Amino acid sequence: MARHAEPRTPRRGALLKAGLTVTAAGAAMLGAGAAAQAAAPVPLPVDSLTRTDAGAAGAGALSGVTHGLGPLTRLQLDPLANTGVDPLDNGLGTQISDFKPVGTNLVTDHLTQGGAVADLPVVGPLTQGLLP
């Protein structure tokens, strides 16, 4: 199979030179980037990287938790609270002799009245530190 060459024209020669110029410029840029990457790294001060202030780190972590979880303690826990279809609103109680009556409403009243975590009797005081 014979390979035949196309006749050279001035336009074709100019395009060939322009393509070679662009290729050479691209190769030079890649070479310069590789040389810059291979240069020696800038030394960092080791003292600032090895010392850790545990008090400041703990305060920062607590501040982040406070701002992140604080608003969640005010959300209503029972979405059906104060409605006629709330299943937690049903209570069962009993009284023996002249003792104080006991019922399940002691546990569920905070939820059925639209309470949040901060309103609960045991957990509420523990979350006071989380309120913003």
XYZ file of N, CA and C in Angstrom:
396
model
N 0.835 -1.154 0.000
C 0.000 0.000 0.000
C 0.894 1.235 0.000
N 0.692 2.023 -0.951
C 1.546 3.191 -1.121
C 0.949 4.374 -0.379
N 1.841 5.095 0.220
C 1.419 6.277 0.967
C 1.790 7.488 0.133
N 0.794 8.255 -0.131
C 1.095 9.415 -0.950
C 0.938 10.676 -0.129
N 1.799 11.602 -0.357
C 1.797 12.851 0.391
C 0.962 13.884 -0.337
N 0.297 14.682 0.483
C -0.479 15.765 -0.110
C 0.470 16.906 -0.438
N 0.144 17.632 -1.439
C 1.036 18.740 -1.788
C 1.033 19.805 -0.680
N 2.187 20.353 -0.416
C 2.306 21.385 0.615
C 1.766 22.702 0.085
N 0.995 23.325 0.978
C 0.478 24.653 0.649
C 0.939 25.607 1.736
N 0.997 26.884 1.468
C 1.425 27.830 2.499
C 0.493 27.803 3.723
N -0.776 27.605 3.475
C -1.731 27.577 4.599
C -1.487 26.361 5.479
N -1.244 25.221 4.856
C -0.994 23.997 5.614
C 0.293 24.117 6.415
N 1.304 24.708 5.877
C 2.572 24.910 6.571
C 2.399 25.833 7.776
N 1.584 26.879 7.636
C 1.352 27.813 8.741
C 0.591 27.121 9.867
N -0.393 26.312 9.524
C -1.149 25.577 10.542
C -0.259 24.577 11.269
N 0.620 23.918 10.541
C 1.537 22.964 11.138
C 2.489 23.654 12.109
N 3.013 24.816 11.720
C 3.898 25.568 12.609
C 3.155 26.050 13.856
N 1.917 26.521 13.689
C 1.129 26.994 14.829
C 0.835 25.847 15.793
N 0.513 24.681 15.264
C 0.248 23.517 16.118
C 1.473 23.095 16.889
N 2.631 23.090 16.233
C 3.871 22.739 16.915
C 4.229 23.765 17.994
N 3.946 25.037 17.739
C 4.229 26.091 18.721
C 3.360 25.911 19.964
N 2.077 25.642 19.752
C 1.165 25.429 20.883
C 1.575 24.192 21.674
N 1.955 23.136 21.005
C 2.396 21.916 21.677
C 3.656 22.166 22.497
N 4.604 22.891 21.928
C 5.845 23.196 22.649
C 5.550 24.071 23.865
N 4.641 25.043 23.731
C 4.295 25.906 24.861
C 3.622 25.101 25.971
N 2.757 24.194 25.596
C 2.095 23.343 26.598
C 3.089 22.456 27.323
N 4.038 21.893 26.585
C 5.056 21.049 27.205
C 5.927 21.866 28.146
N 6.237 23.104 27.771
C 7.046 23.962 28.640
C 6.296 24.293 29.923
N 4.994 24.529 29.814
C 4.197 24.837 31.009
C 4.113 23.622 31.927
N 3.940 22.453 31.358
C 3.887 21.243 32.178
C 5.223 20.984 32.846
N 6.303 21.241 32.130
C 7.627 21.062 32.711
C 7.875 22.035 33.848
N 7.420 23.272 33.701
C 7.590 24.267 34.765
C 6.750 23.898 35.989
N 5.547 23.386 35.759
C 4.705 22.962 36.884
C 5.309 21.798 37.635
N 5.893 20.846 36.910
C 6.518 19.700 37.559
C 7.749 20.133 38.342
N 8.497 21.095 37.818
C 9.674 21.586 38.530
C 9.266 22.313 39.800
N 8.186 23.083 39.745
C 7.719 23.801 40.936
C 7.207 22.832 41.987
N 6.599 21.762 41.542
C 6.087 20.768 42.491
C 7.235 20.011 43.150
N 8.316 19.820 42.433
C 9.445 19.081 42.972
C 10.334 19.943 43.859
N 10.051 21.229 43.963
C 10.868 22.118 44.792
C 10.716 21.733 46.253
N 11.670 22.142 47.052
C 11.670 21.800 48.478
C 10.475 22.442 49.179
N 9.787 21.694 50.059
C 8.630 22.257 50.753
C 9.058 23.305 51.777
N 8.172 24.225 52.054
C 8.440 25.282 53.027
C 8.316 24.682 54.418
N 9.334 24.809 55.267
C 9.234 24.225 56.605
C 8.237 24.991 57.469
N 7.425 24.261 58.219
C 6.446 24.853 59.126
C 7.018 24.894 60.535
N 6.601 25.860 61.326
C 7.065 25.888 62.715
C 6.504 24.702 63.482
N 7.385 23.858 63.982
C 6.984 22.621 64.640
C 6.331 22.894 65.996
N 6.755 23.940 66.685
C 6.202 24.218 68.014
C 4.704 24.445 67.977
N 4.212 25.157 66.964
C 2.786 25.460 66.915
C 1.963 24.228 66.566
N 2.597 23.236 65.943
C 1.850 22.035 65.566
C 1.819 20.989 66.677
N 2.784 21.003 67.554
C 2.845 19.963 68.570
C 2.135 20.341 69.857
N 2.001 21.628 70.151
C 1.319 22.042 71.376
C -0.177 22.073 71.158
N -0.901 21.494 72.089
C -2.353 21.530 72.036
C -2.858 22.025 73.377
N -3.695 23.035 73.340
C -4.292 23.557 74.552
C -5.573 22.762 74.800
N -5.518 21.816 75.718
C -6.653 20.928 75.963
C -7.856 21.702 76.480
N -7.628 22.715 77.288
C -8.744 23.509 77.808
C -9.485 24.235 76.700
N -8.738 24.838 75.786
C -9.364 25.550 74.668
C -10.063 24.578 73.726
N -9.447 23.417 73.505
C -10.080 22.418 72.635
C -11.380 21.913 73.245
N -11.386 21.664 74.553
C -12.609 21.209 75.224
C -13.688 22.274 75.216
N -13.294 23.528 75.444
C -14.278 24.622 75.430
C -14.871 24.792 74.033
N -14.044 24.647 73.011
C -14.549 24.757 71.643
C -15.503 23.631 71.298
N -15.168 22.423 71.727
C -16.053 21.287 71.459
C -17.380 21.445 72.198
N -17.333 21.887 73.453
C -18.565 22.080 74.228
C -19.411 23.187 73.627
N -18.772 24.242 73.152
C -19.507 25.326 72.516
C -20.205 24.837 71.251
N -19.528 24.008 70.475
C -20.144 23.459 69.266
C -21.328 22.571 69.581
N -21.193 21.738 70.608
C -22.304 20.857 71.004
C -23.466 21.689 71.530
N -23.169 22.726 72.308
C -24.217 23.580 72.863
C -25.016 24.253 71.762
N -24.330 24.819 70.796
C -25.034 25.507 69.721
C -25.716 24.540 68.773
N -25.213 23.331 68.673
C -25.821 22.351 67.776
C -27.010 21.631 68.387
N -26.912 21.266 69.667
C -27.979 20.488 70.297
C -28.929 21.324 71.149
N -28.540 22.527 71.519
C -29.373 23.373 72.378
C -30.786 23.574 71.849
N -30.961 23.972 70.596
C -32.314 24.165 70.076
C -33.140 22.883 70.045
N -32.486 21.734 69.951
C -33.231 20.472 69.919
C -33.918 20.174 71.248
N -33.424 20.743 72.338
C -34.037 20.482 73.644
C -35.360 21.203 73.796
N -35.692 22.150 72.901
C -36.943 22.889 72.979
C -37.988 22.369 71.996
N -37.676 21.363 71.207
C -38.652 20.820 70.259
C -39.696 19.974 70.983
N -40.915 20.039 70.504
C -42.003 19.251 71.078
C -41.759 17.775 70.773
N -41.764 16.943 71.811
C -41.458 15.525 71.634
C -42.601 14.735 71.019
N -43.816 15.021 71.415
C -44.982 14.273 70.942
C -45.696 15.095 69.877
N -45.620 14.686 68.608
C -46.257 15.480 67.559
C -47.778 15.505 67.663
N -48.367 14.551 68.360
C -49.826 14.510 68.503
C -50.304 15.141 69.806
N -49.437 15.838 70.505
C -49.808 16.445 71.785
C -50.925 17.464 71.584
N -51.814 17.537 72.568
C -52.954 18.468 72.569
C -53.914 18.225 71.407
N -53.980 16.999 70.927
C -54.960 16.633 69.898
C -55.852 15.551 70.471
N -56.943 15.290 69.813
C -57.863 14.268 70.283
C -57.431 12.854 69.962
N -56.396 12.686 69.185
C -55.965 11.352 68.757
C -54.630 10.944 69.360
N -54.192 11.604 70.401
C -52.907 11.293 71.019
C -53.018 9.997 71.826
N -52.298 8.934 71.445
C -52.402 7.674 72.178
C -51.772 7.746 73.575
N -50.879 8.677 73.818
C -50.277 8.797 75.141
C -51.186 9.518 76.134
N -52.254 10.111 75.635
C -53.155 10.863 76.498
C -54.063 9.938 77.317
N -54.112 8.683 76.959
C -54.899 7.720 77.729
C -54.126 7.365 78.990
N -54.798 7.392 80.103
C -54.109 7.092 81.347
C -54.854 6.033 82.143
N -54.120 5.406 83.027
C -54.686 4.384 83.896
C -54.224 4.716 85.301
N -55.159 4.752 86.243
C -54.794 5.098 87.610
C -55.500 4.199 88.616
N -54.975 4.186 89.814
C -55.558 3.403 90.885
C -55.258 4.077 92.217
N -56.081 3.730 93.217
C -55.862 4.243 94.563
C -56.151 3.103 95.535
N -55.221 2.894 96.429
C -55.385 1.857 97.433
C -55.596 2.546 98.769
N -56.718 2.201 99.396
C -57.064 2.721 100.719
C -57.008 4.245 100.708
N -56.347 4.823 101.657
C -56.282 6.280 101.718
C -54.927 6.825 101.241
N -54.180 6.004 100.466
C -52.914 6.463 99.909
C -53.177 7.390 98.726
N -52.168 8.114 98.372
C -52.245 9.022 97.239
C -52.484 8.215 95.958
N -53.364 8.663 95.050
C -53.611 7.912 93.817
C -52.357 7.885 92.927
N -52.187 6.778 92.233
C -51.042 6.578 91.343
C -51.590 6.243 89.955
N -50.951 6.815 88.914
C -51.413 6.529 87.556
C -50.306 6.742 86.542
N -50.602 6.347 85.328
C -49.621 6.488 84.250
C -49.506 7.928 83.765
N -50.464 8.770 84.114
C -50.402 10.170 83.698
C -49.218 10.900 84.319
N -48.709 10.401 85.437
C -47.523 11.022 86.032
C -46.336 10.978 85.077
N -46.295 9.937 84.270
C -45.183 9.768 83.337
C -45.453 10.463 82.014
N -46.680 10.406 81.521
C -46.970 10.886 80.170
C -47.501 12.313 80.097
N -47.849 12.950 81.207
C -48.430 14.302 81.152
C -47.496 15.327 80.518
N -46.224 15.235 80.781
C -45.287 16.208 80.203
C -45.276 16.112 78.683
N -45.428 14.913 78.165
C -45.421 14.733 76.718
C -46.742 15.110 76.083
N -47.848 14.710 76.706
C -49.164 14.962 76.110
C -49.556 16.425 76.170
N -48.897 17.218 76.982
C -49.191 18.647 77.044
C -48.249 19.449 76.151
N -47.478 18.766 75.302
C -46.604 19.442 74.346
C -45.236 19.771 74.893
N -44.769 19.013 75.861
C -43.471 19.293 76.467
C -42.301 18.896 75.592
N -41.175 19.478 75.921
C -39.919 19.176 75.225
C -38.983 18.466 76.193
N -37.782 18.134 75.729
C -36.800 17.463 76.582
C -36.468 18.337 77.786
N -36.376 19.635 77.595
C -36.028 20.551 78.689
C -37.124 20.597 79.752
N -38.357 20.186 79.423
C -39.464 20.220 80.380
C -39.605 18.934 81.179
N -38.889 17.893 80.803
C -39.013 16.621 81.518
C -38.415 16.737 82.916
N -38.997 16.028 83.915
C -38.547 16.204 85.291
C -37.116 15.757 85.564
N -36.650 14.675 85.000
C -35.308 14.176 85.310
C -34.283 14.691 84.304
N -34.601 14.612 83.033
C -33.657 14.977 81.980
C -33.576 16.497 81.801
N -34.653 17.217 82.049
C -34.703 18.661 81.848
C -33.592 19.427 82.532
N -33.375 19.225 83.843
C -32.267 19.948 84.494
C -30.895 19.616 83.923
N -30.727 18.436 83.385
C -29.436 18.074 82.798
C -29.170 18.820 81.488
N -30.244 19.198 80.802
C -30.085 19.886 79.521
C -29.985 21.398 79.681
N -30.079 21.923 80.875
C -30.023 23.376 81.066
C -28.696 23.955 80.592
N -27.633 23.200 80.645
C -26.353 23.675 80.157
C -26.294 23.750 78.640
N -27.210 23.060 77.962
C -27.217 23.037 76.497
C -28.048 24.170 75.906
N -28.845 24.840 76.700
C -29.681 25.895 76.164
C -28.834 27.113 75.829
N -29.023 27.654 74.606
C -28.220 28.824 74.204
C -28.677 30.086 74.905
